[in-house]
PDB file of C-alpha atoms in Angstrom:
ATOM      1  CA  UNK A   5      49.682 156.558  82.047  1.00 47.00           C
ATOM      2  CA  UNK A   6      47.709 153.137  82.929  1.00 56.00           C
ATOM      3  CA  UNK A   7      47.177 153.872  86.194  1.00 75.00           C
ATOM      4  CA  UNK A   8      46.632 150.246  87.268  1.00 75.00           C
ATOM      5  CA  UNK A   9      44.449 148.848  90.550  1.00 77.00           C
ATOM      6  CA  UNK A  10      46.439 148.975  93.378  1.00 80.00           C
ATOM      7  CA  UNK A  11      44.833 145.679  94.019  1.00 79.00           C
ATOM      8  CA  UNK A  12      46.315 144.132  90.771  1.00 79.00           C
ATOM      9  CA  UNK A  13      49.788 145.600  91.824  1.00 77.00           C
ATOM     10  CA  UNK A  14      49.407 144.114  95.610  1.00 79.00           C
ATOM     11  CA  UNK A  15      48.307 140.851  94.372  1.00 77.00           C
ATOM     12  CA  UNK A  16      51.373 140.492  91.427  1.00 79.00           C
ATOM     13  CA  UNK A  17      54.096 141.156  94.000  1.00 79.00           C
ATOM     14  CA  UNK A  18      52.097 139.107  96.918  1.00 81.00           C
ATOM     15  CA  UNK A  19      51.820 135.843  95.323  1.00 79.00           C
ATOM     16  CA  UNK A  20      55.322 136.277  92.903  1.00 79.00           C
ATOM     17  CA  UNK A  21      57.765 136.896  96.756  1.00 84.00           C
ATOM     18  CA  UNK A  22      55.593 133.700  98.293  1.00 80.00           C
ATOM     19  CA  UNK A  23      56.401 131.505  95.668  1.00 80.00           C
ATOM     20  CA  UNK A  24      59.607 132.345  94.841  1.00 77.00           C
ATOM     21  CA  UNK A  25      62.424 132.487  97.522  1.00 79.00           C
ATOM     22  CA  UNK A  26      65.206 134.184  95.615  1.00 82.00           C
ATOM     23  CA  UNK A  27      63.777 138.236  95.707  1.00 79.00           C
ATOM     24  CA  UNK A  28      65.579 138.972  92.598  1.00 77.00           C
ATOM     25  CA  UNK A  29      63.549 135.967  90.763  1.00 81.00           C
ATOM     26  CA  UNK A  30      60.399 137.126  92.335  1.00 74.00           C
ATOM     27  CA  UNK A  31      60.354 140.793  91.216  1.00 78.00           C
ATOM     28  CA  UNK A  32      61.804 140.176  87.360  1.00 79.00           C
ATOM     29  CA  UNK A  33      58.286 137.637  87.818  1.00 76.00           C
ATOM     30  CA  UNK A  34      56.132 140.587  88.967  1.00 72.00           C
ATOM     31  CA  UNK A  35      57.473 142.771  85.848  1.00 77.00           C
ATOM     32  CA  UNK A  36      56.747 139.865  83.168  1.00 76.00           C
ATOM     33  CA  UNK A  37      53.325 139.189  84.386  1.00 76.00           C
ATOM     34  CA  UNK A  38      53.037 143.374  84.344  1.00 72.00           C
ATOM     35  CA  UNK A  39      54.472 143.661  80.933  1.00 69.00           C
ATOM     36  CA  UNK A  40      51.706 140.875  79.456  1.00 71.00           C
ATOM     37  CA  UNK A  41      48.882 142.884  81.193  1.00 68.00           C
ATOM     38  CA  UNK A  42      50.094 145.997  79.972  1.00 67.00           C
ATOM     39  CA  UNK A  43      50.610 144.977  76.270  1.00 64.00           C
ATOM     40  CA  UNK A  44      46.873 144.641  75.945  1.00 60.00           C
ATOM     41  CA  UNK A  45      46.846 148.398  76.079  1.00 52.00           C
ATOM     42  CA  UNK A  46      49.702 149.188  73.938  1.00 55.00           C
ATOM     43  CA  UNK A  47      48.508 150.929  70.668  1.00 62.00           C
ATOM     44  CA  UNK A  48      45.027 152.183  72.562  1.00 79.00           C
ATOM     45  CA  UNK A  49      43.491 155.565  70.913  1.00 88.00           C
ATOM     46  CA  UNK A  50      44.356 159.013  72.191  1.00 92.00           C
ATOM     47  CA  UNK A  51      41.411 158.955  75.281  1.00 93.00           C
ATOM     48  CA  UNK A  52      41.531 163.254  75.168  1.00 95.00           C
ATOM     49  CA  UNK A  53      40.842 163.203  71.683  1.00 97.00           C
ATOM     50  CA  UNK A  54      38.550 160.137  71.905  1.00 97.00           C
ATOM     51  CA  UNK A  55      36.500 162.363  74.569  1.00 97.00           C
ATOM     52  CA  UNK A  56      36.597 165.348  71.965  1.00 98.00           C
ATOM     53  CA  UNK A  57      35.256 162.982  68.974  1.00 98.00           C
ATOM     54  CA  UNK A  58      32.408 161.213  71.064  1.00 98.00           C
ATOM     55  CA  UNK A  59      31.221 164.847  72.749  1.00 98.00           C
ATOM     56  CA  UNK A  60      31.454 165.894  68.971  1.00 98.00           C
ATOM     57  CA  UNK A  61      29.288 162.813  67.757  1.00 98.00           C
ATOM     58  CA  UNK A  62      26.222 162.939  70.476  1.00 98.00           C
ATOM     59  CA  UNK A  63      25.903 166.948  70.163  1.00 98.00           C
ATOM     60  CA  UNK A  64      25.748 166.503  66.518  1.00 97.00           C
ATOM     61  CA  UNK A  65      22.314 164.357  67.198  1.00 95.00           C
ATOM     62  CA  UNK A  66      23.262 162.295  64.332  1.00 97.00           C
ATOM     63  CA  UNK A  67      22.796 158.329  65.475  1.00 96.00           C
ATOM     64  CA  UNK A  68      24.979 157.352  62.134  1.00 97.00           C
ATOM     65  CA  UNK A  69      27.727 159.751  63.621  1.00 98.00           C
ATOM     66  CA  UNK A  70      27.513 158.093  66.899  1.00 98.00           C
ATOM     67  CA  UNK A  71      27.648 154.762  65.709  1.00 97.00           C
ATOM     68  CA  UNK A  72      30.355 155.766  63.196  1.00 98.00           C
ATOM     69  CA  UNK A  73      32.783 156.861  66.764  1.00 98.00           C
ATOM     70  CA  UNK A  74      31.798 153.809  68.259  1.00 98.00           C
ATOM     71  CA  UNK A  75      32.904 151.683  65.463  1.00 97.00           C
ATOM     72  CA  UNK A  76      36.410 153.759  65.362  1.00 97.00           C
ATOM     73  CA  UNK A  77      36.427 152.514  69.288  1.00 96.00           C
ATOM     74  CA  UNK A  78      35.268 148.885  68.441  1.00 96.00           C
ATOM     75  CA  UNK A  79      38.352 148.694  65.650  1.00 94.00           C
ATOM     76  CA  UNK A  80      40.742 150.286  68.585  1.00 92.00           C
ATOM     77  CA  UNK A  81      41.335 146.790  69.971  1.00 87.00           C
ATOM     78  CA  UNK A  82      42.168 143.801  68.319  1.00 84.00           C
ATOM     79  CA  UNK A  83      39.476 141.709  70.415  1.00 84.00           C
ATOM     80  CA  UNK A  84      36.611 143.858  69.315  1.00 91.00           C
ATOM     81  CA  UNK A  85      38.419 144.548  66.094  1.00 91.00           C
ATOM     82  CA  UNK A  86      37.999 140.890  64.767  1.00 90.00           C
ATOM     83  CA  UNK A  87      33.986 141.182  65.827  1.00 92.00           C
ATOM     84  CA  UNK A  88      32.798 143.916  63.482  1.00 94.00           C
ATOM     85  CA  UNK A  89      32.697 142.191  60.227  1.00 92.00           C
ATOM     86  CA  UNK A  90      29.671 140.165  62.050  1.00 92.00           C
ATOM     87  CA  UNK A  91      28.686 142.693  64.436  1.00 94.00           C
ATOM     88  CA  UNK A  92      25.186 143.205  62.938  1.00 90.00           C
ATOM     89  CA  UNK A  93      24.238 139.790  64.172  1.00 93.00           C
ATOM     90  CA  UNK A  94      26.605 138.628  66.718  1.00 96.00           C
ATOM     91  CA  UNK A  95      25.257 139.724  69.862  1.00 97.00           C
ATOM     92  CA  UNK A  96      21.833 138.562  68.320  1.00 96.00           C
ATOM     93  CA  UNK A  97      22.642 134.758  68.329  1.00 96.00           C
ATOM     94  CA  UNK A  98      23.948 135.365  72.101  1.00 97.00           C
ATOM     95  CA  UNK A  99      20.241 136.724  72.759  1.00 97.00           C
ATOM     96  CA  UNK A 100      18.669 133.338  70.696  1.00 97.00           C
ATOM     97  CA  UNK A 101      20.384 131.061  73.899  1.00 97.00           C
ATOM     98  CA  UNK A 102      19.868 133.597  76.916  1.00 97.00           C
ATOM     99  CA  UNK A 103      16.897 135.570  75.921  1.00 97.00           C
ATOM    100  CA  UNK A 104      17.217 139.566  76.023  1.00 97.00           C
ATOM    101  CA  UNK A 105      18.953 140.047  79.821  1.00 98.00           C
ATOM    102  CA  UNK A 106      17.907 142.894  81.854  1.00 97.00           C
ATOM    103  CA  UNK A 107      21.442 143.368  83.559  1.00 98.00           C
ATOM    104  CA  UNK A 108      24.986 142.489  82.237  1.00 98.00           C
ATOM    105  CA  UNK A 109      28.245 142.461  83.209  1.00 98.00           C
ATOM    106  CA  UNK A 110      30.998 142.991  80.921  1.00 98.00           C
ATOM    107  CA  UNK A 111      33.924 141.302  82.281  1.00 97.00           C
ATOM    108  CA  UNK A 112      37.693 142.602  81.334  1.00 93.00           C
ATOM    109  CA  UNK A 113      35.128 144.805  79.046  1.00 95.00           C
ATOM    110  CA  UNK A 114      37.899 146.419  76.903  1.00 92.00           C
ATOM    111  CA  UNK A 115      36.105 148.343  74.024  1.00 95.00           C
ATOM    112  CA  UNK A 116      33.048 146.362  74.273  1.00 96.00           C
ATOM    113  CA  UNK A 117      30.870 148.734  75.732  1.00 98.00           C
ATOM    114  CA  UNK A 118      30.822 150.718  72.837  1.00 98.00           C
ATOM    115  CA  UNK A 119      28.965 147.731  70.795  1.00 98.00           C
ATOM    116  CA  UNK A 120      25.631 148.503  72.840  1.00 97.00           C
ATOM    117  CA  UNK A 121      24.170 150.007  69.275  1.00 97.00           C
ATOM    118  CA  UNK A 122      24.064 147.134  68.026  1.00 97.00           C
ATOM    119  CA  UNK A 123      23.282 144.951  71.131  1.00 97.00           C
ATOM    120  CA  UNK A 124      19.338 146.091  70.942  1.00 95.00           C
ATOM    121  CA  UNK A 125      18.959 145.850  74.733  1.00 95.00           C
ATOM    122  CA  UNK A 126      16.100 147.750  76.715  1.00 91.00           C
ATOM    123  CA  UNK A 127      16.788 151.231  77.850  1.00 87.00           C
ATOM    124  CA  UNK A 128      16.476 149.932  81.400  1.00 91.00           C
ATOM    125  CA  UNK A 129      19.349 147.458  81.239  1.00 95.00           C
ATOM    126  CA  UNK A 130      21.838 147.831  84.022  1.00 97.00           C
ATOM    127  CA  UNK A 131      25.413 147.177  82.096  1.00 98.00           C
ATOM    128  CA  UNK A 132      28.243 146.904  84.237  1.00 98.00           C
ATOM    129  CA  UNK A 133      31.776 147.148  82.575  1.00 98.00           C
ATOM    130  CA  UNK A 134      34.639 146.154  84.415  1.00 97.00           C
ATOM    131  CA  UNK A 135      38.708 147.411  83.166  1.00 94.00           C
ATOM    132  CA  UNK A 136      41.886 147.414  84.316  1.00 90.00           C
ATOM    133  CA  UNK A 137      42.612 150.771  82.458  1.00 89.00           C
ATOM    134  CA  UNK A 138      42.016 154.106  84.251  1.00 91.00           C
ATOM    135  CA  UNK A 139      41.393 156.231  81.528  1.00 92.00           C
ATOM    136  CA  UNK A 140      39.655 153.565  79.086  1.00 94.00           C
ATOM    137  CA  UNK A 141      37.183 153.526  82.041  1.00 96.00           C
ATOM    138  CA  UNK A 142      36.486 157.002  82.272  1.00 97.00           C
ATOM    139  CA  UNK A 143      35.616 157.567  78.581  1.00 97.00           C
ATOM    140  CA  UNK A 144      33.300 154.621  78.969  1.00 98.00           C
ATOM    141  CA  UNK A 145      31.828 156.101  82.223  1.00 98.00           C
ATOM    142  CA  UNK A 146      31.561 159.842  79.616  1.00 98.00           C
ATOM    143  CA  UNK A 147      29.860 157.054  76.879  1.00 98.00           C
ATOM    144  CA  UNK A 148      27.517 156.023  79.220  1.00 98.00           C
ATOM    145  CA  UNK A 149      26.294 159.607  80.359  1.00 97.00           C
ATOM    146  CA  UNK A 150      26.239 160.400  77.045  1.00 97.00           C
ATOM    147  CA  UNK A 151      23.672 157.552  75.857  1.00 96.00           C
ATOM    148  CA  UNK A 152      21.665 158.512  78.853  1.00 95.00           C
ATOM    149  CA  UNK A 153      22.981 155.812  81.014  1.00 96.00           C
ATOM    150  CA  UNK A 154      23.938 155.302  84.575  1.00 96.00           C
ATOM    151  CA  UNK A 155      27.960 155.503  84.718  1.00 97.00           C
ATOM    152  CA  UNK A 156      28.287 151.865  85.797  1.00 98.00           C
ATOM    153  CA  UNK A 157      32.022 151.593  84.231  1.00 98.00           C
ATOM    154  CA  UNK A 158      34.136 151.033  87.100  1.00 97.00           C
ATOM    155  CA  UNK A 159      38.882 150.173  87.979  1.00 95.00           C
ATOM    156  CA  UNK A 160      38.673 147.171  89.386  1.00 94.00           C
ATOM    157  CA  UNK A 161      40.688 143.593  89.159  1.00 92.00           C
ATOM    158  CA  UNK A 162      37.923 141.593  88.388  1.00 95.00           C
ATOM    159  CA  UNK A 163      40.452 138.434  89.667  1.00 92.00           C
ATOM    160  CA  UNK A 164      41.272 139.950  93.161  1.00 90.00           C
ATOM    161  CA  UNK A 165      37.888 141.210  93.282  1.00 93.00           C
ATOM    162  CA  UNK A 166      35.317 139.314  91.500  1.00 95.00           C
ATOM    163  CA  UNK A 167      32.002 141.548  91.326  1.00 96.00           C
ATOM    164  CA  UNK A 168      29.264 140.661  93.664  1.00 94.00           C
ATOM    165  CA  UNK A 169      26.249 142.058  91.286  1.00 97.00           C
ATOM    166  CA  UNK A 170      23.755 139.590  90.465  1.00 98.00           C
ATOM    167  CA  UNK A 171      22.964 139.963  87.093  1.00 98.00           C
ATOM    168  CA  UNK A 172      21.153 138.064  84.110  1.00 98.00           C
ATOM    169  CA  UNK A 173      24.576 137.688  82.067  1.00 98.00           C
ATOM    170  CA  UNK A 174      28.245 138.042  82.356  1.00 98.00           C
ATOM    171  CA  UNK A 175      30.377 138.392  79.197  1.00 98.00           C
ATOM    172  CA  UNK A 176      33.867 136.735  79.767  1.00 97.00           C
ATOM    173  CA  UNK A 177      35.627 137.308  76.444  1.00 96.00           C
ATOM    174  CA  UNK A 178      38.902 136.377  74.941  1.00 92.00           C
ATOM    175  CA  UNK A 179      40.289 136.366  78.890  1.00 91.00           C
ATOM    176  CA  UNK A 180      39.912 132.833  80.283  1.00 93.00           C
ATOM    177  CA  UNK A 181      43.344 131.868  78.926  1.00 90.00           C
ATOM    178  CA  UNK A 182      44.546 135.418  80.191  1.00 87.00           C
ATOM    179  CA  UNK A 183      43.617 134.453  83.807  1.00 89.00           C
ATOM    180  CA  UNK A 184      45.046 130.999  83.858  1.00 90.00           C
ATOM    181  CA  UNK A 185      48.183 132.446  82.778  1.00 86.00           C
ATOM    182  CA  UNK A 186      48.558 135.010  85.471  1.00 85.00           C
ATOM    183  CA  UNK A 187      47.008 132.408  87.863  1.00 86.00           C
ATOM    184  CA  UNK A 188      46.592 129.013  87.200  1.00 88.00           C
ATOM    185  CA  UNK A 189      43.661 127.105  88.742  1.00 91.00           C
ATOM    186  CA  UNK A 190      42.072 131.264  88.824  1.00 92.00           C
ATOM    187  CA  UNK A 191      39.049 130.852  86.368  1.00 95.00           C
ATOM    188  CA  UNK A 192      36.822 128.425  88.607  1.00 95.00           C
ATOM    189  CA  UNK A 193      36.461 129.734  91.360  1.00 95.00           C
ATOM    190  CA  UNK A 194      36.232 132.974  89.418  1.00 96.00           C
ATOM    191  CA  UNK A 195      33.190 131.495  87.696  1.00 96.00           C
ATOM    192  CA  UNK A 196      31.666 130.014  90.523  1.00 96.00           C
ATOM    193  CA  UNK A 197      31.892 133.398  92.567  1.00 96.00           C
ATOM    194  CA  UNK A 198      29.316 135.123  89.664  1.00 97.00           C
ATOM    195  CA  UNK A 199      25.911 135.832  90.405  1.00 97.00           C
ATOM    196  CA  UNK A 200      24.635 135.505  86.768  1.00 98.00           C
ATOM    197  CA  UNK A 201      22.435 133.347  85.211  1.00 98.00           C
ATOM    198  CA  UNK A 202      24.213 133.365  81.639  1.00 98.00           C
ATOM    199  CA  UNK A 203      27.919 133.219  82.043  1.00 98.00           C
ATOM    200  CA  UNK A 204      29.443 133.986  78.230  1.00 98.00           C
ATOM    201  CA  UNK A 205      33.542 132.623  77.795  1.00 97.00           C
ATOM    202  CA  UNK A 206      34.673 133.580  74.569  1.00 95.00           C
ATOM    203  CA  UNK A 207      38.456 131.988  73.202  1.00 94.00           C
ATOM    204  CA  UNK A 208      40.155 133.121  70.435  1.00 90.00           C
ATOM    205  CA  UNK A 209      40.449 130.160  67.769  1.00 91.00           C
ATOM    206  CA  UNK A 210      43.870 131.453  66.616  1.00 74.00           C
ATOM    207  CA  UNK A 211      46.762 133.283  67.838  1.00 61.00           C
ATOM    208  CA  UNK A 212      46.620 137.197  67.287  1.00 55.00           C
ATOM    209  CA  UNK A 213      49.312 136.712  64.108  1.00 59.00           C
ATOM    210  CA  UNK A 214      46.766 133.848  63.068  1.00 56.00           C
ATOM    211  CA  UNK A 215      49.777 131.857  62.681  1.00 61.00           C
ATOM    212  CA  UNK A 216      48.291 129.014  65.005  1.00 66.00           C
ATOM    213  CA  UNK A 217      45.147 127.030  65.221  1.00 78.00           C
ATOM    214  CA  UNK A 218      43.317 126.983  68.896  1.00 80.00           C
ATOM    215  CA  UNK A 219      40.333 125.701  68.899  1.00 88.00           C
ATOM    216  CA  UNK A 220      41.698 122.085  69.932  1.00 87.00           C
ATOM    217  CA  UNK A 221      43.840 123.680  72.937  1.00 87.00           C
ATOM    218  CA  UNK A 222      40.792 126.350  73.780  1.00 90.00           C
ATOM    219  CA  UNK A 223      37.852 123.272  74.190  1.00 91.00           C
ATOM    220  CA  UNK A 224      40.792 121.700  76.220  1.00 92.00           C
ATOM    221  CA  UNK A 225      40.665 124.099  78.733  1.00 92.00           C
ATOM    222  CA  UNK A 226      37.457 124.763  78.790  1.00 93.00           C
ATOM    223  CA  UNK A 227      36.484 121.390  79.709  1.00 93.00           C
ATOM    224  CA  UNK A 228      39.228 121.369  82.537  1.00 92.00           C
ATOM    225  CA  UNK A 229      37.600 124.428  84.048  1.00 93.00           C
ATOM    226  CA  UNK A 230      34.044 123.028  83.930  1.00 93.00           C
ATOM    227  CA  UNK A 231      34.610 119.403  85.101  1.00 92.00           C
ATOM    228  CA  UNK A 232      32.373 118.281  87.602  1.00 92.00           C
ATOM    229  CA  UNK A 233      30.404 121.512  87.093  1.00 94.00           C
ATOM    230  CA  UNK A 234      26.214 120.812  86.783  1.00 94.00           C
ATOM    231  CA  UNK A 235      25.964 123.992  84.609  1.00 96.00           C
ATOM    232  CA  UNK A 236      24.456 123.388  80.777  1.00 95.00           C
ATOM    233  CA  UNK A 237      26.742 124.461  78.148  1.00 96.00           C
ATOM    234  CA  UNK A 238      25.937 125.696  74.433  1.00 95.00           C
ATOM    235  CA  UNK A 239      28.720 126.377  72.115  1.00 95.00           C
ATOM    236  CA  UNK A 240      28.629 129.208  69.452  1.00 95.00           C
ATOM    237  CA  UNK A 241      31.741 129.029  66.623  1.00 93.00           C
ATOM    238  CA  UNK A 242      32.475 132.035  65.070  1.00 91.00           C
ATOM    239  CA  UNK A 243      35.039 132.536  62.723  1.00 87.00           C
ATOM    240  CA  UNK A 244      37.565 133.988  65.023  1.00 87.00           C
ATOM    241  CA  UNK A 245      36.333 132.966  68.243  1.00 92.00           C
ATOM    242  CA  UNK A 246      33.929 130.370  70.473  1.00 94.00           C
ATOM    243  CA  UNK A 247      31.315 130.963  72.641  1.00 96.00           C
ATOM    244  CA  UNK A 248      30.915 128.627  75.710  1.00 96.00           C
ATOM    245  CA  UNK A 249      27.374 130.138  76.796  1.00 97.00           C
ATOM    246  CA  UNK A 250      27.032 128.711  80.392  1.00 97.00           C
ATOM    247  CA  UNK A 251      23.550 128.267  82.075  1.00 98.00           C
ATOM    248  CA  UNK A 252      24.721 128.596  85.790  1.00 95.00           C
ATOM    249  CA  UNK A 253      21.004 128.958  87.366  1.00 83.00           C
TER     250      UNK A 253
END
């Protein structure tokens, strides 16, 4: 069960009957937009036995054992998938550009929560992780107790509901294109409603078959979105991705 926001749900069938007039046209809309938000979560891990493993890791006391679940969680999801054969230094070239933030918010988080061993952030840092997915929330919420921090995971449509937190960085990844589709013209005022310092938009470089090159169409769109904008703008290339690190204060 996905148990999606009720706000997503409101906001799908809200904006598909105003723009269409025929009712039949608007509600076969509603279920294609649905079925391209759902497929993200086709093919996730079983969350009971997830909860079993990760319980199983942490009382073991073994940090190997813990990272070794995390990694199973990381290579869960095709975004975070594609990240581990760099995942060692990754988040440390993100840290070179913003420094070592204090608070973050992880945007459309997916797995990504479960790369904080390797993110070598404080033990105060305030990280915020934002899904669509019920259950993928909880067992991040169950992660976070776990590592001894506050359950900050939390089921929200981070489009109807942008989150109000000021924080030192957000991470945006692999979802830009995402929102645009469901909603063109959403991302900027998306990123202009942030309270972050750092904003972090990551694009995929090819299609998930890797049948087509993106990079072209991806630095398209994000110079549409920032156009006018007086934020500073580094670029990190990775092999499967970019990373438009925005300075927005």
């Amino acid at each position: 069960m996905l148990d999606l926001p009720e706000a997503l749900l409101r906001d799908l069938i809200v904006e598909e009957f105003a723009r269409q007039s025929n009712p039949d046209k608007a509600l076969q809309s509603v279920r294609e937009k649905l079925h391209n938000i759902v497929a993200l979560y086709l093919g996730d891990p079983d969350y009971f036995a997830s909860q079993t493993a990760m319980q199983a890791a942490f009382a073991s006391g073994d940090p190997q054992s813990i990272r070794d679940f995390c990694l199973s969680m990381l290579a869960s999801h095709a975004s975070t998938r594609e990240r581990i054969a760099w995942l060692d230094n990754f988040y440390t070239r993100l840290w070179e550009i913003t420094g070592l933030p204090q608070s973050v918010l992880d945007l459309a988080c997916g797995m990504q929560p479960f790369a904080l061993p390797w993110m070598n952030l404080p033990p105060s840092i305030r990280y915020y992780a934002y899904d669509l997915h019920r259950p993928r929330v909880e067992l991040i919420n169950l992660f976070f107790e776990l590592s001894g921090r506050p359950r900050l995971a939390f089921h929200q449509d981070i489009l109807v509901e942008p989150p109000t937190i000021p924080a030192d960085v957000a991470f945006f990844f692999k979802e830009a294109h995402r929102f645009e589709q469901r909603r063109r013209g959403a991302c900027r005022p998306f990123f202009e409603a942030l309270q972050v310092r750092w904003l972090l938009v990551s694009l995929p470089i090819s299609s998930l078959k890797g049948t087509r090159n993106l990079e072209q169409r991806q630095r398209r769109l994000m110079d549409n979105l920032l156009s006018g904008q007086p934020w500073a703008v580094e670029e990190i290339r990775f092999e499967t991705e970019l990373i438009f690190c925005i300075r927005k204060s």
